[in-house]
PDB file of C-alpha atoms in Angstrom:
ATOM      1  CA  MET H   1      97.410  75.111 151.842  1.00 48.00           C
ATOM      2  CA  LYS H   2      97.946  72.033 149.665  1.00 55.00           C
ATOM      3  CA  LYS H   3      94.202  71.638 149.207  1.00 55.00           C
ATOM      4  CA  ILE H   4      93.944  75.249 148.001  1.00 54.00           C
ATOM      5  CA  GLN H   5      96.829  74.721 145.563  1.00 55.00           C
ATOM      6  CA  LEU H   6      95.183  71.563 144.241  1.00 52.00           C
ATOM      7  CA  LEU H   7      91.895  73.427 143.735  1.00 51.00           C
ATOM      8  CA  LEU H   8      93.659  76.183 141.799  1.00 52.00           C
ATOM      9  CA  LEU H   9      95.363  73.610 139.617  1.00 50.00           C
ATOM     10  CA  LEU H  10      92.058  71.895 138.887  1.00 51.00           C
ATOM     11  CA  ILE H  11      90.531  75.243 137.911  1.00 51.00           C
ATOM     12  CA  TYR H  12      93.316  76.702 135.784  1.00 50.00           C
ATOM     13  CA  ILE H  13      95.115  73.771 134.163  1.00 48.00           C
ATOM     14  CA  PRO H  14      92.113  72.736 132.000  1.00 47.00           C
ATOM     15  CA  ASN H  15      91.838  76.350 130.814  1.00 44.00           C
ATOM     16  CA  LEU H  16      95.484  76.293 129.774  1.00 42.00           C
ATOM     17  CA  ILE H  17      95.111  72.952 128.032  1.00 41.00           C
ATOM     18  CA  TYR H  18      92.029  73.911 126.028  1.00 43.00           C
ATOM     19  CA  SER H  19      92.829  77.572 125.375  1.00 54.00           C
ATOM     20  CA  GLN H  20      93.108  78.275 121.663  1.00 79.00           C
ATOM     21  CA  VAL H  21      96.123  80.253 120.525  1.00 89.00           C
ATOM     22  CA  ILE H  22      95.362  83.187 118.222  1.00 96.00           C
ATOM     23  CA  ASP H  23      97.942  83.883 115.517  1.00 97.00           C
ATOM     24  CA  ASN H  24      98.400  84.441 111.775  1.00 97.00           C
ATOM     25  CA  ASN H  25     101.398  82.191 111.169  1.00 95.00           C
ATOM     26  CA  ILE H  26      99.796  80.011 108.496  1.00 96.00           C
ATOM     27  CA  GLN H  27     101.854  80.543 105.349  1.00 96.00           C
ATOM     28  CA  GLY H  28     101.939  79.133 101.838  1.00 97.00           C
ATOM     29  CA  TYR H  29      99.942  78.401  98.693  1.00 97.00           C
ATOM     30  CA  TYR H  30      96.682  76.466  99.021  1.00 98.00           C
ATOM     31  CA  GLN H  31      95.121  75.199  95.812  1.00 97.00           C
ATOM     32  CA  ALA H  32      91.492  74.174  95.405  1.00 97.00           C
ATOM     33  CA  LYS H  33      90.975  70.432  95.114  1.00 96.00           C
ATOM     34  CA  SER H  34      88.144  70.972  92.629  1.00 93.00           C
ATOM     35  CA  ASP H  35      88.463  72.860  89.344  1.00 91.00           C
ATOM     36  CA  SER H  36      84.896  74.113  89.805  1.00 89.00           C
ATOM     37  CA  SER H  37      85.742  76.161  92.893  1.00 91.00           C
ATOM     38  CA  ILE H  38      85.204  79.930  92.576  1.00 92.00           C
ATOM     39  CA  TYR H  39      88.366  80.481  94.603  1.00 96.00           C
ATOM     40  CA  SER H  40      91.106  78.461  92.921  1.00 96.00           C
ATOM     41  CA  PHE H  41      93.826  79.411  95.403  1.00 97.00           C
ATOM     42  CA  PHE H  42      94.770  81.327  98.531  1.00 98.00           C
ATOM     43  CA  GLU H  43      98.292  82.575  99.293  1.00 97.00           C
ATOM     44  CA  PHE H  44      98.977  83.269 102.970  1.00 98.00           C
ATOM     45  CA  ASP H  45     101.974  85.453 103.811  1.00 97.00           C
ATOM     46  CA  GLY H  46     102.435  84.340 107.439  1.00 97.00           C
ATOM     47  CA  ASN H  47     101.686  87.863 108.615  1.00 97.00           C
ATOM     48  CA  GLY H  48      97.913  88.342 108.317  1.00 97.00           C
ATOM     49  CA  LYS H  49      97.510  89.022 104.590  1.00 97.00           C
ATOM     50  CA  VAL H  50      96.160  86.588 102.016  1.00 97.00           C
ATOM     51  CA  ASN H  51      96.150  86.855  98.231  1.00 95.00           C
ATOM     52  CA  ILE H  52      92.747  85.622  97.058  1.00 96.00           C
ATOM     53  CA  VAL H  53      92.975  84.243  93.481  1.00 95.00           C
ATOM     54  CA  GLY H  54      95.070  87.250  92.466  1.00 90.00           C
ATOM     55  CA  MET H  55      92.055  89.550  92.742  1.00 88.00           C
ATOM     56  CA  GLY H  56      93.034  91.326  95.929  1.00 88.00           C
ATOM     57  CA  ALA H  57      94.388  90.906  99.439  1.00 93.00           C
ATOM     58  CA  GLY H  58      92.347  89.919 102.474  1.00 95.00           C
ATOM     59  CA  ASP H  59      93.036  89.743 106.213  1.00 97.00           C
ATOM     60  CA  TYR H  60      93.118  86.572 108.281  1.00 98.00           C
ATOM     61  CA  PHE H  61      93.802  85.038 111.667  1.00 98.00           C
ATOM     62  CA  ILE H  62      93.757  81.538 113.096  1.00 97.00           C
ATOM     63  CA  LYS H  63      92.337  80.380 116.413  1.00 96.00           C
ATOM     64  CA  GLY H  64      93.122  76.799 117.272  1.00 93.00           C
ATOM     65  CA  ASP H  65      92.204  74.818 114.158  1.00 95.00           C
ATOM     66  CA  SER H  66      89.910  77.549 112.794  1.00 97.00           C
ATOM     67  CA  LEU H  67      90.935  79.994 110.068  1.00 98.00           C
ATOM     68  CA  ILE H  68      88.992  83.236 109.531  1.00 97.00           C
ATOM     69  CA  VAL H  69      89.517  85.190 106.308  1.00 98.00           C
ATOM     70  CA  TYR H  70      88.125  88.626 105.463  1.00 96.00           C
ATOM     71  CA  PRO H  71      88.146  89.036 101.667  1.00 93.00           C
ATOM     72  CA  ASP H  72      86.469  92.414 102.220  1.00 84.00           C
ATOM     73  CA  LYS H  73      83.215  92.967 104.110  1.00 79.00           C
ATOM     74  CA  SER H  74      82.369  89.297 103.785  1.00 88.00           C
ATOM     75  CA  ILE H  75      83.931  86.447 105.756  1.00 94.00           C
ATOM     76  CA  PHE H  76      85.250  82.966 104.998  1.00 96.00           C
ATOM     77  CA  LYS H  77      85.624  80.298 107.664  1.00 97.00           C
ATOM     78  CA  PHE H  78      87.817  77.213 107.361  1.00 98.00           C
ATOM     79  CA  LYS H  79      88.938  74.275 109.459  1.00 98.00           C
ATOM     80  CA  ILE H  80      92.652  73.456 109.317  1.00 97.00           C
ATOM     81  CA  LYS H  81      93.425  69.747 108.988  1.00 97.00           C
ATOM     82  CA  GLY H  82      97.183  69.357 108.561  1.00 95.00           C
ATOM     83  CA  ASN H  83      98.031  70.804 105.133  1.00 96.00           C
ATOM     84  CA  THR H  84      94.377  71.022 104.128  1.00 98.00           C
ATOM     85  CA  LEU H  85      91.757  73.747 104.512  1.00 98.00           C
ATOM     86  CA  LEU H  86      88.120  72.687 104.731  1.00 98.00           C
ATOM     87  CA  GLY H  87      85.539  75.360 103.900  1.00 97.00           C
ATOM     88  CA  ALA H  88      82.979  75.892 106.658  1.00 96.00           C
ATOM     89  CA  SER H  89      80.941  78.971 105.636  1.00 95.00           C
ATOM     90  CA  ASN H  90      79.102  80.523 102.697  1.00 91.00           C
ATOM     91  CA  TRP H  91      81.079  80.695  99.422  1.00 93.00           C
ATOM     92  CA  VAL H  92      83.631  78.111 100.603  1.00 96.00           C
ATOM     93  CA  GLU H  93      81.426  75.510 102.306  1.00 94.00           C
ATOM     94  CA  LYS H  94      82.172  71.827 101.576  1.00 93.00           C
ATOM     95  CA  GLN H  95      85.215  72.749  99.471  1.00 96.00           C
ATOM     96  CA  THR H  96      88.847  71.779 100.057  1.00 98.00           C
ATOM     97  CA  TRP H  97      92.190  73.509  99.508  1.00 98.00           C
ATOM     98  CA  ILE H  98      95.506  71.634  99.706  1.00 98.00           C
ATOM     99  CA  LYS H  99      98.895  73.181 100.451  1.00 97.00           C
ATOM    100  CA  LYS H 100     101.337  72.977  97.542  1.00 96.00           C
ATOM    101  CA  ASP H 101     105.115  73.400  97.349  1.00 91.00           C
ATOM    102  CA  THR H 102     104.779  76.678  95.445  1.00 87.00           C
ATOM    103  CA  VAL H 103     107.061  79.376  96.866  1.00 88.00           C
ATOM    104  CA  VAL H 104     105.180  82.164  98.669  1.00 91.00           C
ATOM    105  CA  ALA H 105     106.983  85.088 100.301  1.00 91.00           C
ATOM    106  CA  ASN H 106     106.914  84.928 104.095  1.00 94.00           C
ATOM    107  CA  ASN H 107     106.318  88.428 105.458  1.00 94.00           C
ATOM    108  CA  ARG H 108     106.514  87.386 109.108  1.00 96.00           C
ATOM    109  CA  LYS H 109     109.398  89.560 110.350  1.00 94.00           C
ATOM    110  CA  ASP H 110     108.350  90.076 113.973  1.00 96.00           C
ATOM    111  CA  ALA H 111     106.471  87.195 115.620  1.00 95.00           C
ATOM    112  CA  VAL H 112     105.295  89.330 118.554  1.00 96.00           C
ATOM    113  CA  ALA H 113     103.938  92.071 116.282  1.00 95.00           C
ATOM    114  CA  SER H 114     102.299  89.498 113.998  1.00 96.00           C
ATOM    115  CA  LYS H 115     100.580  87.769 116.893  1.00 97.00           C
ATOM    116  CA  LYS H 116      99.350  91.132 118.217  1.00 97.00           C
ATOM    117  CA  LYS H 117      97.894  91.900 114.778  1.00 97.00           C
ATOM    118  CA  ALA H 118      96.065  88.556 114.807  1.00 98.00           C
ATOM    119  CA  GLU H 119      94.682  89.211 118.289  1.00 97.00           C
ATOM    120  CA  LEU H 120      93.378  92.628 117.206  1.00 98.00           C
ATOM    121  CA  LEU H 121      91.675  91.070 114.164  1.00 97.00           C
ATOM    122  CA  HIS H 122      90.112  88.498 116.488  1.00 97.00           C
ATOM    123  CA  GLU H 123      88.728  91.368 118.590  1.00 96.00           C
ATOM    124  CA  TYR H 124      87.382  92.920 115.377  1.00 96.00           C
ATOM    125  CA  TYR H 125      85.748  89.592 114.548  1.00 95.00           C
ATOM    126  CA  LYS H 126      84.032  89.410 117.938  1.00 92.00           C
ATOM    127  CA  ILE H 127      82.516  92.896 117.742  1.00 89.00           C
ATOM    128  CA  SER H 128      81.514  92.914 114.063  1.00 84.00           C
ATOM    129  CA  GLN H 129      80.297  89.409 113.217  1.00 73.00           C
ATOM    130  CA  THR H 130      76.694  89.873 114.384  1.00 59.00           C
ATOM    131  CA  LYS H 131      75.750  92.915 112.294  1.00 57.00           C
ATOM    132  CA  SER H 132      76.614  94.330 108.885  1.00 54.00           C
ATOM    133  CA  SER H 133      78.043  97.802 108.326  1.00 54.00           C
ATOM    134  CA  LEU H 134      74.664  98.888 106.925  1.00 54.00           C
ATOM    135  CA  ASP H 135      72.910  97.733 110.110  1.00 58.00           C
ATOM    136  CA  PHE H 136      75.153  99.987 112.142  1.00 55.00           C
ATOM    137  CA  ALA H 137      74.766 102.863 109.674  1.00 56.00           C
ATOM    138  CA  LEU H 138      70.973 102.772 110.000  1.00 59.00           C
ATOM    139  CA  ASN H 139      71.040 102.958 113.803  1.00 65.00           C
ATOM    140  CA  GLU H 140      72.670 106.102 115.172  1.00 67.00           C
ATOM    141  CA  LYS H 141      73.183 104.699 118.670  1.00 73.00           C
ATOM    142  CA  SER H 142      74.709 101.458 117.385  1.00 73.00           C
ATOM    143  CA  LEU H 143      76.848 103.383 114.919  1.00 74.00           C
ATOM    144  CA  LYS H 144      78.289 105.568 117.684  1.00 81.00           C
ATOM    145  CA  ALA H 145      79.133 102.571 119.867  1.00 85.00           C
ATOM    146  CA  GLN H 146      80.703 100.717 116.961  1.00 87.00           C
ATOM    147  CA  GLU H 147      82.588 103.840 115.952  1.00 90.00           C
ATOM    148  CA  GLU H 148      84.252 103.972 119.372  1.00 92.00           C
ATOM    149  CA  LYS H 149      85.232 100.309 119.195  1.00 94.00           C
ATOM    150  CA  MET H 150      86.703 100.668 115.699  1.00 95.00           C
ATOM    151  CA  SER H 151      88.542 103.831 116.701  1.00 96.00           C
ATOM    152  CA  ASN H 152      90.087 101.964 119.616  1.00 97.00           C
ATOM    153  CA  LEU H 153      91.236  99.054 117.437  1.00 97.00           C
ATOM    154  CA  CYS H 154      92.470 101.505 114.816  1.00 97.00           C
ATOM    155  CA  ASN H 155      94.578 103.338 117.386  1.00 97.00           C
ATOM    156  CA  GLN H 156      96.098 100.004 118.375  1.00 97.00           C
ATOM    157  CA  GLY H 157      97.231  99.510 114.788  1.00 96.00           C
ATOM    158  CA  LEU H 158      94.531  97.408 113.080  1.00 97.00           C
ATOM    159  CA  SER H 159      94.205  98.799 109.559  1.00 96.00           C
ATOM    160  CA  LYS H 160      90.969  96.938 108.845  1.00 95.00           C
ATOM    161  CA  ALA H 161      89.338  98.713 111.790  1.00 96.00           C
ATOM    162  CA  CYS H 162      90.728 102.023 110.522  1.00 97.00           C
ATOM    163  CA  LEU H 163      89.091 101.430 107.134  1.00 95.00           C
ATOM    164  CA  ASP H 164      85.743 100.785 108.823  1.00 92.00           C
ATOM    165  CA  TYR H 165      86.232 103.868 110.985  1.00 94.00           C
ATOM    166  CA  PHE H 166      86.991 105.910 107.856  1.00 94.00           C
ATOM    167  CA  GLY H 167      83.601 104.934 106.412  1.00 90.00           C
ATOM    168  CA  MET H 168      81.850 105.742 109.679  1.00 88.00           C
ATOM    169  CA  MET H 169      83.481 109.173 109.787  1.00 90.00           C
ATOM    170  CA  LEU H 170      82.261 109.840 106.245  1.00 88.00           C
ATOM    171  CA  ILE H 171      78.708 108.900 107.200  1.00 84.00           C
ATOM    172  CA  ALA H 172      78.853 111.108 110.286  1.00 83.00           C
ATOM    173  CA  ASP H 173      80.309 113.975 108.252  1.00 84.00           C
ATOM    174  CA  GLN H 174      78.075 113.870 105.166  1.00 78.00           C
ATOM    175  CA  GLY H 175      75.145 111.616 106.014  1.00 72.00           C
ATOM    176  CA  LEU H 176      74.371 108.258 104.454  1.00 63.00           C
ATOM    177  CA  GLY H 177      71.821 109.735 102.044  1.00 56.00           C
ATOM    178  CA  ALA H 178      74.338 112.131 100.509  1.00 58.00           C
ATOM    179  CA  LEU H 179      76.924 109.393 100.055  1.00 60.00           C
ATOM    180  CA  LEU H 180      74.460 107.027  98.336  1.00 60.00           C
ATOM    181  CA  SER H 181      72.790 109.650  96.143  1.00 60.00           C
ATOM    182  CA  ASN H 182      73.451 109.481  92.389  1.00 58.00           C
ATOM    183  CA  GLU H 183      72.505 113.120  91.930  1.00 57.00           C
ATOM    184  CA  LYS H 184      75.304 115.567  91.273  1.00 55.00           C
ATOM    185  CA  ASN H 185      76.026 117.831  94.218  1.00 56.00           C
ATOM    186  CA  ASP H 186      76.828 121.370  93.047  1.00 59.00           C
ATOM    187  CA  LYS H 187      77.213 122.725  96.568  1.00 63.00           C
ATOM    188  CA  PRO H 188      80.780 123.106  97.914  1.00 67.00           C
ATOM    189  CA  ILE H 189      81.744 120.434 100.423  1.00 78.00           C
ATOM    190  CA  THR H 190      83.810 121.451 103.417  1.00 86.00           C
ATOM    191  CA  VAL H 191      86.962 119.382 103.748  1.00 91.00           C
ATOM    192  CA  ASN H 192      87.186 117.484 107.015  1.00 94.00           C
ATOM    193  CA  PRO H 193      90.890 117.415 107.987  1.00 96.00           C
ATOM    194  CA  GLU H 194      90.268 114.542 110.412  1.00 97.00           C
ATOM    195  CA  ILE H 195      89.156 112.306 107.544  1.00 96.00           C
ATOM    196  CA  ILE H 196      92.271 113.238 105.551  1.00 97.00           C
ATOM    197  CA  LYS H 197      94.390 112.560 108.640  1.00 97.00           C
ATOM    198  CA  LEU H 198      92.823 109.129 109.109  1.00 97.00           C
ATOM    199  CA  GLY H 199      93.420 108.234 105.456  1.00 97.00           C
ATOM    200  CA  ASN H 200      97.093 109.124 105.830  1.00 97.00           C
ATOM    201  CA  LYS H 201      97.231 107.124 109.064  1.00 98.00           C
ATOM    202  CA  ILE H 202      95.998 104.019 107.239  1.00 97.00           C
ATOM    203  CA  ILE H 203      98.660 104.568 104.581  1.00 97.00           C
ATOM    204  CA  ALA H 204     101.331 104.968 107.284  1.00 97.00           C
ATOM    205  CA  GLN H 205     100.271 101.575 108.677  1.00 95.00           C
ATOM    206  CA  GLY H 206     101.325 100.041 105.362  1.00 94.00           C
ATOM    207  CA  GLU H 207      97.780  99.351 104.133  1.00 96.00           C
ATOM    208  CA  PRO H 208      97.438 100.015 100.344  1.00 95.00           C
ATOM    209  CA  GLU H 209      93.671 100.456 100.676  1.00 95.00           C
ATOM    210  CA  GLY H 210      94.425 103.701 102.495  1.00 96.00           C
ATOM    211  CA  TYR H 211      95.162 105.191  99.069  1.00 96.00           C
ATOM    212  CA  THR H 212      91.857 103.813  97.788  1.00 95.00           C
ATOM    213  CA  VAL H 213      89.656 105.377 100.464  1.00 95.00           C
ATOM    214  CA  LEU H 214      91.583 108.653 100.551  1.00 96.00           C
ATOM    215  CA  GLY H 215      91.258 108.874  96.779  1.00 95.00           C
ATOM    216  CA  ALA H 216      87.532 108.187  97.060  1.00 94.00           C
ATOM    217  CA  TYR H 217      87.189 111.053  99.546  1.00 94.00           C
ATOM    218  CA  TYR H 218      89.068 113.460  97.286  1.00 94.00           C
ATOM    219  CA  PHE H 219      86.845 112.380  94.394  1.00 92.00           C
ATOM    220  CA  TYR H 220      83.754 113.022  96.511  1.00 89.00           C
ATOM    221  CA  LEU H 221      85.126 116.490  97.259  1.00 90.00           C
ATOM    222  CA  GLY H 222      85.421 117.125  93.511  1.00 89.00           C
ATOM    223  CA  GLN H 223      89.243 116.980  93.562  1.00 92.00           C
ATOM    224  CA  LYS H 224      89.619 114.498  90.727  1.00 93.00           C
ATOM    225  CA  GLU H 225      93.356 115.023  90.143  1.00 95.00           C
ATOM    226  CA  LYS H 226      94.187 114.302  93.781  1.00 96.00           C
ATOM    227  CA  ALA H 227      91.914 111.275  93.695  1.00 96.00           C
ATOM    228  CA  VAL H 228      93.627 109.835  90.620  1.00 96.00           C
ATOM    229  CA  GLU H 229      97.026 110.515  92.174  1.00 97.00           C
ATOM    230  CA  GLN H 230      96.096 108.477  95.263  1.00 97.00           C
ATOM    231  CA  TRP H 231      94.605 105.657  93.211  1.00 97.00           C
ATOM    232  CA  ASN H 232      97.706 105.431  91.014  1.00 97.00           C
ATOM    233  CA  ILE H 233      99.880 104.996  94.090  1.00 98.00           C
ATOM    234  CA  GLY H 234      97.431 102.456  95.496  1.00 97.00           C
ATOM    235  CA  ALA H 235      97.495 100.500  92.230  1.00 96.00           C
ATOM    236  CA  ASP H 236     101.315 100.483  92.279  1.00 96.00           C
ATOM    237  CA  LYS H 237     101.162  99.158  95.862  1.00 94.00           C
ATOM    238  CA  GLY H 238      98.924  96.280  94.798  1.00 92.00           C
ATOM    239  CA  SER H 239      95.417  97.584  95.541  1.00 93.00           C
ATOM    240  CA  GLN H 240      92.911  96.070  93.101  1.00 92.00           C
ATOM    241  CA  LYS H 241      90.259  98.500  94.359  1.00 93.00           C
ATOM    242  CA  SER H 242      92.426 101.445  93.311  1.00 95.00           C
ATOM    243  CA  VAL H 243      92.785  99.833  89.884  1.00 95.00           C
ATOM    244  CA  MET H 244      88.989  99.477  89.630  1.00 93.00           C
ATOM    245  CA  ALA H 245      88.520 103.113  90.666  1.00 94.00           C
ATOM    246  CA  LEU H 246      90.901 104.267  87.923  1.00 96.00           C
ATOM    247  CA  LEU H 247      89.060 102.159  85.348  1.00 94.00           C
ATOM    248  CA  GLN H 248      85.713 103.629  86.368  1.00 91.00           C
ATOM    249  CA  VAL H 249      87.066 107.170  86.058  1.00 90.00           C
ATOM    250  CA  GLU H 250      88.417 106.405  82.579  1.00 88.00           C
ATOM    251  CA  MET H 251      85.037 105.020  81.502  1.00 86.00           C
ATOM    252  CA  GLU H 252      83.126 108.167  82.509  1.00 76.00           C
TER     253      GLU H 252
END
């Protein structure tokens, strides 16, 4: 029996030692070491959201000494060295950010919920890092499989997955060609209540970009007033994309 116990210890203890904890508890203001950096600062809220140079919020998680940031559809990778972030991917490679004593609000209210959010974003990272959204959109079989995965993560509470799923539902409902076409569509478009429901679900999760995508859908339907209403709320909630949408409407 002792030999069996020893064997189990030899197998499992190294796994415990070298396992990398997934979380989003990094918090604070990180300023670029160089004035020439495109991204002069990052503000991490300790709960999975990061303010990127005041131009919008991204999502992030840490795994061991690695930090993964999603500014949008792109991705930034960093190595954490004490109070320093070292860029390790396109756009941030070979650049350094140092933590400063600037006060940043800590939105980490529930450590268990925050850690779960980080783990879900890590799952998102694993299933989406090999292909772009366009790659999936151009392959019906791949799109369907990815749609199921995003739906599952969305139902578990990951807003970023819900936003991806929203786009996939639009493609399935209207077709990619119709969504990308610059020609005016004079034919009435049937409202899909499931898309509206998903937009409201994203909003209920506390994600301001829910207003952005729901507004975009209303605009596509030709319901400009409803679209502007959603974008105004999104802008008030801090969505830079909603602000950009409002500016584009005003410029037309």
